[in-house]
Amino acid sequence: MKRPASLRGLLLRWLLPATVLFSGAAAITAYGIAFTSASHAYDRALLDTALALSEQVRVFEGQPYVTLTRQAQQILLTDRYDRVFYEVVGPGDEFISGHRGLPRPDEPIDEDDRLYYDGTYSGEPVRIAALSMIKDGIPVLVLVAETVTKRGSLAREILLGMLLPVGALMLMTLAFVWYGIRAGLRPLDALREELAQRSHHDLRPVETRVPVELQPVINEINQLLARLDLSLASQRSFVSDAAHQLRTPIAALQAQVEVALDDTNPETRRHQLDQIRAATARLSHLAHQLLALARAEPGGLSTSEPLSLPDIAHRCAEIWLPAALKKGIDLGFELEPVTVVGSPLLIQELLGNLVDNAIRYTPGGGNVTVRCGPQDGLACLVVEDNGPGVAPADRAAVFNRFHRVAGSPGDGCGLGLAIVREIARQHGGDVILDEAPGGGARFTVLLPAAPAASSARDKAAA
């Protein structure tokens, strides 16, 4: 398995080469500037020599010549490190004075009448200053050249003089980069230590101070911890409620089985078996409701897709119509196309619990009506009956787990409406209980409607 990359190593791999590269580029640039400035100073010294020679040019009978004494020549051409040469050239490249054969300029002399260029003389590299002038109407070119010994020495001195400070600066920069990376990653170490010291029961929000760039990560961690805390709390509550609610019917069923086994009278045993069958049915219903409640807990929404509420109602009709017919209840549907986004299993569980609740508490010969359709931009699902209804004082409590209104008929376990509310809230909606026009109970579930494109497709399909 490939080892994960280190953030510190990744930063170093990006920063250190760039630091070395930029430091080296800065050193080279500084060296170039210093060497160029020094070379310009030497070039100006050559030009001064050329200007001094130009002052010694005279013209006699149309012929230029140089009046330069031996002492003046020694003064002008003497240098401690380099050898200096000169040549004065007249019209048509005519030699007038100096050292023959100095390299001529390869390009025209600019408007300043001077030019600096490199060349070779007597097998040695030289630097040349060319000065063009007009003397008594006659063009004259003065060339002064010198070897590059002191220029090379200057380049080496500049280079050696810069190595130590540039090297020290580079080492200091690398040290500061290393320290900066360690200091910048220190909040991550603090976060790791805080999380490492927690137990699996400690789901408090993380309070470690981190830079602004890491704050979104901390926010996401805190939101995840909050969701995990809610999920674990729901699981603990579910386990506690399930254990409490299953213990009594299982014990009662076990007692009834023992009584039936000890009873030798066929008629009373038959009666005991009927009671065991009824208790088993109640226990099965309770187990089904508990499992549905577990699916409706936060985090139970595993799939989400566009759902047509009329299609959900049709599937519920197939399931609950036999129970309604058996009790003589008129189960009717008034459906308009509307689409929601959610889990088909949970939405069907929601509607099935409302229909089951209505059938259970509506007397024989009554009416149960299921409606759906759009309402104020939401998807509306209504189940109403003409049964005894729910008193206003009890309407909020009926959505609590295992709560049953005192004196209510039926053999419910008090979980159906709690499941309905959990599923509705999990899908971003809610459920409202009020009085139906016929005097019974009316449950209205409001859910976010699907986008317009999904609704249009749903109407087209309908």
Coordinates of C-alpha atoms in Angstrom, one line a residue:
M1 CA 0.0 0.0 0.0
K2 CA 1.4 3.4 -1.0
R3 CA 2.4 5.5 2.0
P4 CA 0.4 8.8 2.2
A5 CA 2.3 11.9 1.4
S6 CA 3.5 14.1 4.2
L7 CA 2.1 17.7 4.2
R8 CA 5.4 18.9 5.7
G9 CA 7.4 17.0 3.0
L10 CA 5.1 18.3 0.3
L11 CA 5.6 21.9 1.4
L12 CA 9.3 21.4 1.6
R13 CA 9.5 19.8 -1.9
W14 CA 7.7 22.9 -3.3
L15 CA 9.4 25.6 -1.2
L16 CA 13.0 24.5 -0.9
P17 CA 13.8 24.2 -4.6
A18 CA 12.0 27.4 -5.3
T19 CA 13.9 29.1 -2.5
V20 CA 17.3 27.8 -3.8
L21 CA 16.3 28.7 -7.4
F22 CA 15.3 32.3 -6.6
S23 CA 18.2 32.8 -4.3
G24 CA 20.6 31.6 -7.0
A25 CA 18.8 33.8 -9.6
A26 CA 19.1 36.8 -7.3
A27 CA 22.8 36.1 -6.8
I28 CA 23.5 35.8 -10.5
T29 CA 21.6 39.0 -11.2
A30 CA 23.5 40.9 -8.5
Y31 CA 26.8 39.5 -9.9
G32 CA 25.8 40.6 -13.4
I33 CA 24.9 44.1 -12.2
A34 CA 28.2 44.5 -10.2
F35 CA 30.4 43.1 -13.1
T36 CA 28.6 45.3 -15.7
S37 CA 29.0 48.4 -13.6
A38 CA 32.8 47.7 -13.1
S39 CA 33.2 47.0 -16.8
H40 CA 31.6 50.3 -17.6
A41 CA 34.1 52.0 -15.4
Y42 CA 37.0 50.3 -17.2
D43 CA 35.4 51.2 -20.6
R44 CA 35.2 54.8 -19.5
A45 CA 38.9 54.7 -18.6
L46 CA 39.7 53.4 -22.1
L47 CA 37.6 56.2 -23.6
D48 CA 39.6 58.7 -21.5
T49 CA 42.8 57.4 -23.0
A50 CA 41.2 57.6 -26.5
L51 CA 40.1 61.2 -25.8
A52 CA 43.7 62.1 -24.6
L53 CA 45.1 60.6 -27.9
S54 CA 42.6 62.5 -29.9
E55 CA 43.8 65.8 -28.5
Q56 CA 47.3 64.9 -29.9
V57 CA 46.1 64.5 -33.5
R58 CA 47.2 67.3 -35.9
V59 CA 46.7 67.9 -39.6
F60 CA 49.4 69.3 -41.8
E61 CA 48.9 69.8 -45.5
G62 CA 45.8 67.5 -45.4
Q63 CA 47.6 64.7 -43.7
P64 CA 46.8 63.8 -40.1
Y65 CA 49.6 62.9 -37.7
V66 CA 50.0 62.3 -33.9
T67 CA 52.2 64.6 -31.8
L68 CA 52.8 62.2 -28.9
T69 CA 56.1 62.2 -27.0
R70 CA 57.6 59.1 -25.6
Q71 CA 57.0 60.2 -22.1
A72 CA 53.3 61.0 -22.8
Q73 CA 53.0 57.6 -24.6
Q74 CA 54.4 55.8 -21.5
I75 CA 52.0 57.7 -19.2
L76 CA 49.0 56.8 -21.4
L77 CA 49.9 53.2 -22.1
T78 CA 51.3 52.1 -18.8
D79 CA 49.0 49.9 -16.7
R80 CA 49.8 47.8 -13.6
Y81 CA 47.9 44.7 -14.7
D82 CA 47.1 44.9 -18.4
R83 CA 48.9 45.9 -21.6
V84 CA 47.4 48.8 -23.5
F85 CA 47.5 49.3 -27.3
Y86 CA 46.4 52.1 -29.5
E87 CA 46.1 52.9 -33.2
V88 CA 45.1 56.0 -35.0
V89 CA 43.5 55.4 -38.4
G90 CA 42.9 58.0 -41.1
P91 CA 40.6 58.0 -44.2
G92 CA 40.5 54.8 -46.1
D93 CA 41.7 52.8 -43.1
E94 CA 45.1 54.5 -43.4
F95 CA 47.5 53.7 -40.6
I96 CA 48.7 56.9 -38.9
S97 CA 50.2 55.9 -35.5
G98 CA 50.3 53.3 -32.8
H99 CA 50.1 49.5 -33.0
R100 CA 49.1 48.1 -36.3
G101 CA 46.3 45.6 -36.8
L102 CA 44.0 46.4 -33.9
P103 CA 40.5 44.9 -34.6
R104 CA 38.1 47.2 -36.4
P105 CA 34.5 47.6 -35.2
D106 CA 32.0 45.3 -36.8
E107 CA 29.2 47.8 -36.7
P108 CA 28.9 51.5 -37.4
I109 CA 29.9 53.8 -34.6
D110 CA 26.8 55.4 -33.0
E111 CA 25.8 59.0 -32.8
D112 CA 28.0 59.6 -29.7
D113 CA 31.0 58.8 -31.9
R114 CA 32.2 56.1 -29.6
L115 CA 31.9 52.3 -29.4
Y116 CA 33.0 49.5 -27.1
Y117 CA 33.6 46.0 -28.3
D118 CA 35.6 42.9 -27.7
G119 CA 38.3 41.5 -30.0
T120 CA 41.6 39.6 -30.2
Y121 CA 45.1 41.1 -30.7
S122 CA 48.3 39.2 -30.9
G123 CA 46.4 36.1 -29.8
E124 CA 45.0 37.7 -26.6
P125 CA 41.5 38.8 -25.9
V126 CA 41.2 42.6 -25.6
R127 CA 38.6 45.2 -24.9
I128 CA 38.5 48.1 -27.3
A129 CA 37.2 51.6 -27.2
A130 CA 36.7 53.3 -30.6
L131 CA 36.4 57.1 -30.9
S132 CA 35.4 58.6 -34.3
M133 CA 36.2 62.3 -34.8
I134 CA 36.6 64.9 -37.6
K135 CA 39.9 66.9 -37.5
D136 CA 40.0 69.8 -39.8
G137 CA 37.5 68.1 -42.1
I138 CA 39.4 64.8 -42.1
P139 CA 37.8 61.7 -40.5
V140 CA 40.0 60.1 -37.9
L141 CA 39.4 56.9 -35.9
V142 CA 41.2 56.4 -32.6
L143 CA 41.3 52.8 -31.2
V144 CA 42.5 52.0 -27.7
A145 CA 42.7 48.4 -26.5
E146 CA 43.7 46.6 -23.4
T147 CA 44.0 43.0 -22.2
V148 CA 41.3 41.7 -19.8
T149 CA 43.5 40.6 -16.9
K150 CA 42.1 43.0 -14.3
R151 CA 38.6 42.4 -15.6
G152 CA 38.9 38.7 -15.0
S153 CA 40.4 39.4 -11.6
L154 CA 37.5 41.7 -10.8
A155 CA 35.0 39.0 -11.8
R156 CA 36.6 36.5 -9.6
E157 CA 36.7 38.9 -6.7
I158 CA 33.1 39.8 -7.1
L159 CA 32.1 36.2 -7.3
L160 CA 34.2 35.2 -4.2
G161 CA 32.9 38.2 -2.3
M162 CA 29.3 37.2 -3.0
L163 CA 29.6 33.5 -2.2
L164 CA 29.8 33.9 1.5
P165 CA 26.9 36.4 2.0
V166 CA 24.7 34.7 -0.6
G167 CA 25.4 31.2 0.9
A168 CA 24.6 32.6 4.4
L169 CA 21.5 34.2 3.2
M170 CA 20.4 31.0 1.5
L171 CA 20.9 29.0 4.6
M172 CA 19.0 31.5 6.7
T173 CA 16.2 31.5 4.2
L174 CA 16.0 27.7 4.3
A175 CA 16.0 27.8 8.1
F176 CA 13.2 30.3 8.1
V177 CA 11.2 28.2 5.6
W178 CA 11.7 25.1 7.8
Y179 CA 10.7 26.9 10.9
G180 CA 7.7 28.6 9.1
I181 CA 6.4 25.2 8.0
R182 CA 6.7 23.7 11.5
A183 CA 5.0 26.7 13.0
G184 CA 2.3 26.7 10.3
L185 CA 1.6 23.0 10.9
R186 CA 1.6 23.2 14.7
P187 CA -2.2 23.8 14.9
L188 CA -2.6 20.4 13.1
D189 CA -0.5 18.8 15.8
A190 CA -2.7 20.5 18.5
L191 CA -5.8 19.2 16.7
R192 CA -4.4 15.7 16.5
E193 CA -3.5 15.7 20.3
E194 CA -7.0 17.0 21.2
L195 CA -8.7 14.2 19.2
A196 CA -6.3 11.6 20.4
Q197 CA -7.1 12.4 24.1
R198 CA -10.8 11.9 23.6
S199 CA -12.8 8.8 24.3
H200 CA -15.3 7.4 21.8
H201 CA -18.1 8.8 24.0
D202 CA -16.7 12.4 23.9
L203 CA -18.4 14.1 20.9
R204 CA -18.1 17.7 22.0
P205 CA -17.3 20.2 19.3
V206 CA -13.6 20.7 18.6
E207 CA -12.4 24.0 20.1
T208 CA -8.7 24.1 18.9
R209 CA -7.8 27.5 17.5
V210 CA -6.6 27.0 13.9
P211 CA -5.8 29.4 11.0
V212 CA -8.6 30.7 8.9
E213 CA -7.8 28.2 6.1
L214 CA -8.3 25.2 8.4
Q215 CA -11.5 26.6 10.0
P216 CA -13.8 25.1 7.3
V217 CA -12.3 21.7 8.1
I218 CA -13.0 22.2 11.9
N219 CA -16.5 23.2 11.1
E220 CA -17.1 20.1 9.0
I221 CA -15.6 17.9 11.8
N222 CA -17.9 19.6 14.4
Q223 CA -20.9 19.1 12.1
L224 CA -20.0 15.4 11.7
L225 CA -19.6 15.0 15.4
A226 CA -23.0 16.6 15.9
R227 CA -24.6 14.3 13.4
L228 CA -22.9 11.3 15.0
D229 CA -24.0 12.4 18.5
L230 CA -27.6 12.7 17.2
S231 CA -27.4 9.3 15.6
L232 CA -25.9 7.6 18.6
A233 CA -28.5 9.3 20.9
S234 CA -31.2 8.0 18.6
Q235 CA -29.8 4.5 18.7
R236 CA -29.5 4.6 22.5
S237 CA -33.1 5.8 22.7
F238 CA -34.3 3.2 20.2
V239 CA -32.5 0.3 22.0
S240 CA -33.9 1.5 25.4
D241 CA -37.5 1.8 24.0
A242 CA -37.3 -1.5 22.1
A243 CA -36.0 -3.3 25.2
H244 CA -38.8 -1.8 27.3
Q245 CA -41.6 -2.5 24.9
L246 CA -40.5 -6.0 23.9
R247 CA -39.9 -7.3 27.4
T248 CA -43.6 -7.2 28.5
P249 CA -45.2 -8.9 25.4
I250 CA -42.6 -11.5 25.2
A251 CA -43.0 -12.4 28.9
A252 CA -46.8 -12.4 28.4
L253 CA -46.5 -14.7 25.4
Q254 CA -44.2 -17.0 27.2
A255 CA -46.7 -17.2 30.1
Q256 CA -49.6 -17.9 27.7
V257 CA -47.6 -20.7 26.1
E258 CA -46.8 -22.3 29.4
V259 CA -50.5 -22.1 30.4
A260 CA -51.5 -23.7 27.1
L261 CA -49.0 -26.5 27.6
D262 CA -50.3 -27.3 31.0
D263 CA -54.0 -27.1 30.0
T264 CA -55.4 -30.6 29.1
N265 CA -58.9 -29.3 28.2
P266 CA -59.2 -29.1 24.4
E267 CA -61.7 -26.2 24.6
T268 CA -59.7 -24.0 26.9
R269 CA -56.5 -24.9 25.1
R270 CA -58.1 -23.7 21.9
H271 CA -58.9 -20.4 23.6
Q272 CA -55.3 -20.2 24.9
L273 CA -54.0 -20.8 21.4
D274 CA -56.3 -18.0 20.0
Q275 CA -54.8 -15.6 22.6
I276 CA -51.3 -16.7 21.7
R277 CA -52.0 -16.0 18.0
A278 CA -53.4 -12.6 18.9
A279 CA -50.4 -11.9 21.1
T280 CA -48.0 -13.1 18.4
A281 CA -49.7 -10.8 15.8
R282 CA -49.3 -7.8 18.2
L283 CA -45.7 -8.7 18.9
S284 CA -45.1 -9.0 15.1
H285 CA -46.7 -5.6 14.6
L286 CA -44.6 -4.1 17.3
A287 CA -41.4 -5.6 15.9
H288 CA -42.3 -4.2 12.4
Q289 CA -42.9 -0.8 13.9
L290 CA -39.7 -0.8 15.8
L291 CA -37.8 -1.7 12.6
A292 CA -39.6 1.0 10.7
L293 CA -38.7 3.5 13.5
A294 CA -35.0 2.5 13.2
R295 CA -35.1 3.2 9.5
A296 CA -36.8 6.5 10.1
E297 CA -34.1 7.6 12.6
P298 CA -31.6 10.3 11.4
G299 CA -29.1 8.7 9.0
G300 CA -31.6 6.1 7.8
L301 CA -32.1 7.9 4.5
S302 CA -29.8 5.8 2.4
T303 CA -31.3 6.5 -1.0
S304 CA -32.9 9.6 -2.5
E305 CA -34.7 9.8 -5.9
P306 CA -37.7 11.5 -7.4
L307 CA -40.9 9.9 -6.3
S308 CA -44.4 10.2 -7.6
L309 CA -46.8 10.5 -4.7
P310 CA -49.7 9.1 -6.7
D311 CA -47.6 6.0 -7.5
I312 CA -46.9 5.6 -3.7
A313 CA -50.6 5.9 -3.0
H314 CA -51.4 3.2 -5.5
R315 CA -49.0 0.8 -3.9
C316 CA -50.5 1.5 -0.4
A317 CA -54.0 1.0 -1.8
E318 CA -53.0 -2.5 -2.9
I319 CA -51.7 -3.3 0.6
W320 CA -54.4 -1.7 2.8
L321 CA -57.6 -2.1 0.7
P322 CA -58.2 -5.7 1.9
A323 CA -58.0 -4.5 5.6
A324 CA -60.4 -1.7 4.8
L325 CA -62.9 -4.0 3.0
K326 CA -62.8 -6.4 5.8
K327 CA -63.8 -3.7 8.2
G328 CA -66.4 -2.2 5.8
I329 CA -64.5 1.1 5.4
D330 CA -64.7 3.1 2.2
L331 CA -61.0 3.7 1.3
G332 CA -60.9 6.5 -1.3
F333 CA -58.2 8.3 -3.2
E334 CA -58.1 11.8 -4.7
L335 CA -54.7 12.1 -6.4
E336 CA -53.1 14.9 -8.3
P337 CA -49.6 14.6 -9.9
V338 CA -46.9 15.8 -7.6
T339 CA -43.3 14.6 -7.1
V340 CA -40.9 14.6 -4.1
V341 CA -37.3 13.6 -3.6
G342 CA -36.7 10.9 -1.0
S343 CA -36.6 7.2 -0.1
P344 CA -39.4 5.2 -1.7
L345 CA -39.3 2.7 1.2
L346 CA -39.7 5.4 3.8
I347 CA -42.3 7.5 2.0
Q348 CA -44.4 4.3 1.5
E349 CA -43.9 3.5 5.2
L350 CA -45.1 7.1 6.1
L351 CA -48.3 6.8 4.1
G352 CA -48.9 3.2 5.1
N353 CA -48.8 4.2 8.8
L354 CA -51.3 7.0 8.3
V355 CA -53.7 4.7 6.4
D356 CA -53.2 1.9 9.0
N357 CA -53.9 4.4 11.8
A358 CA -57.0 5.7 10.1
I359 CA -58.4 2.2 9.4
R360 CA -57.6 1.0 13.0
Y361 CA -59.5 3.9 14.7
T362 CA -62.3 4.4 12.2
P363 CA -65.5 2.5 13.1
G364 CA -66.9 0.0 10.6
G365 CA -68.8 1.6 7.8
G366 CA -66.7 4.8 8.0
N367 CA -64.7 6.6 5.4
V368 CA -60.9 7.1 4.9
T369 CA -59.7 9.4 2.1
V370 CA -56.2 9.8 0.8
R371 CA -55.3 13.0 -1.1
C372 CA -52.1 14.4 -2.7
G373 CA -51.2 17.3 -4.8
P374 CA -49.2 20.6 -4.9
Q375 CA -49.9 23.2 -2.3
D376 CA -48.0 26.6 -2.1
G377 CA -45.0 25.2 -3.8
L378 CA -44.9 22.1 -1.6
A379 CA -46.0 18.5 -2.0
C380 CA -49.1 17.9 0.2
L381 CA -50.2 14.4 1.3
V382 CA -53.5 14.2 3.3
V383 CA -55.1 11.2 5.1
E384 CA -58.5 12.0 6.8
D385 CA -61.2 9.9 8.3
N386 CA -64.6 10.3 10.0
G387 CA -63.6 8.4 13.1
P388 CA -63.6 9.7 16.7
G389 CA -60.7 12.1 16.0
V390 CA -58.2 13.4 18.5
A391 CA -58.9 16.0 21.2
P392 CA -56.9 19.3 20.7
A393 CA -55.1 18.7 24.0
D394 CA -53.8 15.4 22.8
R395 CA -52.8 16.3 19.3
A396 CA -49.1 17.2 20.1
A397 CA -48.6 14.1 22.3
V398 CA -49.8 11.5 19.8
F399 CA -46.6 11.9 17.8
N400 CA -44.5 10.8 20.9
R401 CA -43.2 7.3 20.9
F402 CA -45.4 4.7 22.6
H403 CA -48.1 7.3 23.5
R404 CA -51.7 6.2 23.2
V405 CA -54.7 8.4 24.0
A406 CA -56.5 7.1 27.0
G407 CA -59.6 5.1 26.1
S408 CA -58.7 4.8 22.4
P409 CA -59.8 1.6 20.7
G410 CA -57.6 -0.7 18.7
D411 CA -54.5 -2.6 19.5
G412 CA -51.8 -0.1 18.3
C413 CA -48.4 0.2 20.0
G414 CA -48.0 3.9 19.8
L415 CA -45.3 4.1 17.3
G416 CA -47.0 4.7 13.9
L417 CA -47.4 8.5 14.2
A418 CA -43.9 8.8 15.7
I419 CA -42.6 7.1 12.6
V420 CA -44.6 9.4 10.4
R421 CA -43.1 12.5 12.0
E422 CA -39.6 11.1 11.9
I423 CA -39.8 10.3 8.2
A424 CA -41.4 13.7 7.3
R425 CA -38.7 15.6 9.2
Q426 CA -36.0 13.4 7.6
H427 CA -37.3 14.5 4.2
G428 CA -37.3 18.2 5.2
G429 CA -41.0 18.4 5.9
D430 CA -43.5 18.0 8.8
V431 CA -46.9 16.6 9.7
I432 CA -49.9 18.5 11.0
L433 CA -52.9 17.0 12.8
D434 CA -56.2 18.8 12.9
E435 CA -59.9 18.0 12.7
A436 CA -61.4 16.7 9.4
P437 CA -64.6 18.3 8.0
G438 CA -66.5 15.1 8.9
G439 CA -65.4 15.3 12.5
G440 CA -62.6 12.8 12.4
A441 CA -58.8 13.3 12.3
R442 CA -56.9 14.8 9.3
F443 CA -53.2 14.3 9.0
T444 CA -51.5 16.7 6.5
V445 CA -47.9 15.9 5.5
L446 CA -46.0 18.8 3.7
L447 CA -42.8 17.9 1.9
P448 CA -40.5 19.8 -0.4
A449 CA -41.6 19.4 -4.0
A450 CA -39.2 18.0 -6.6
P451 CA -37.7 20.4 -9.2
A452 CA -39.9 21.6 -12.0
A453 CA -38.3 19.3 -14.5
S454 CA -39.1 16.2 -12.4
S455 CA -42.7 17.4 -11.9
A456 CA -43.1 17.9 -15.6
R457 CA -41.9 14.4 -16.4
D458 CA -44.2 13.1 -13.7
K459 CA -47.3 14.8 -15.3
A460 CA -46.3 13.6 -18.7
A461 CA -46.0 10.1 -17.5
A462 CA -49.4 10.4 -15.7

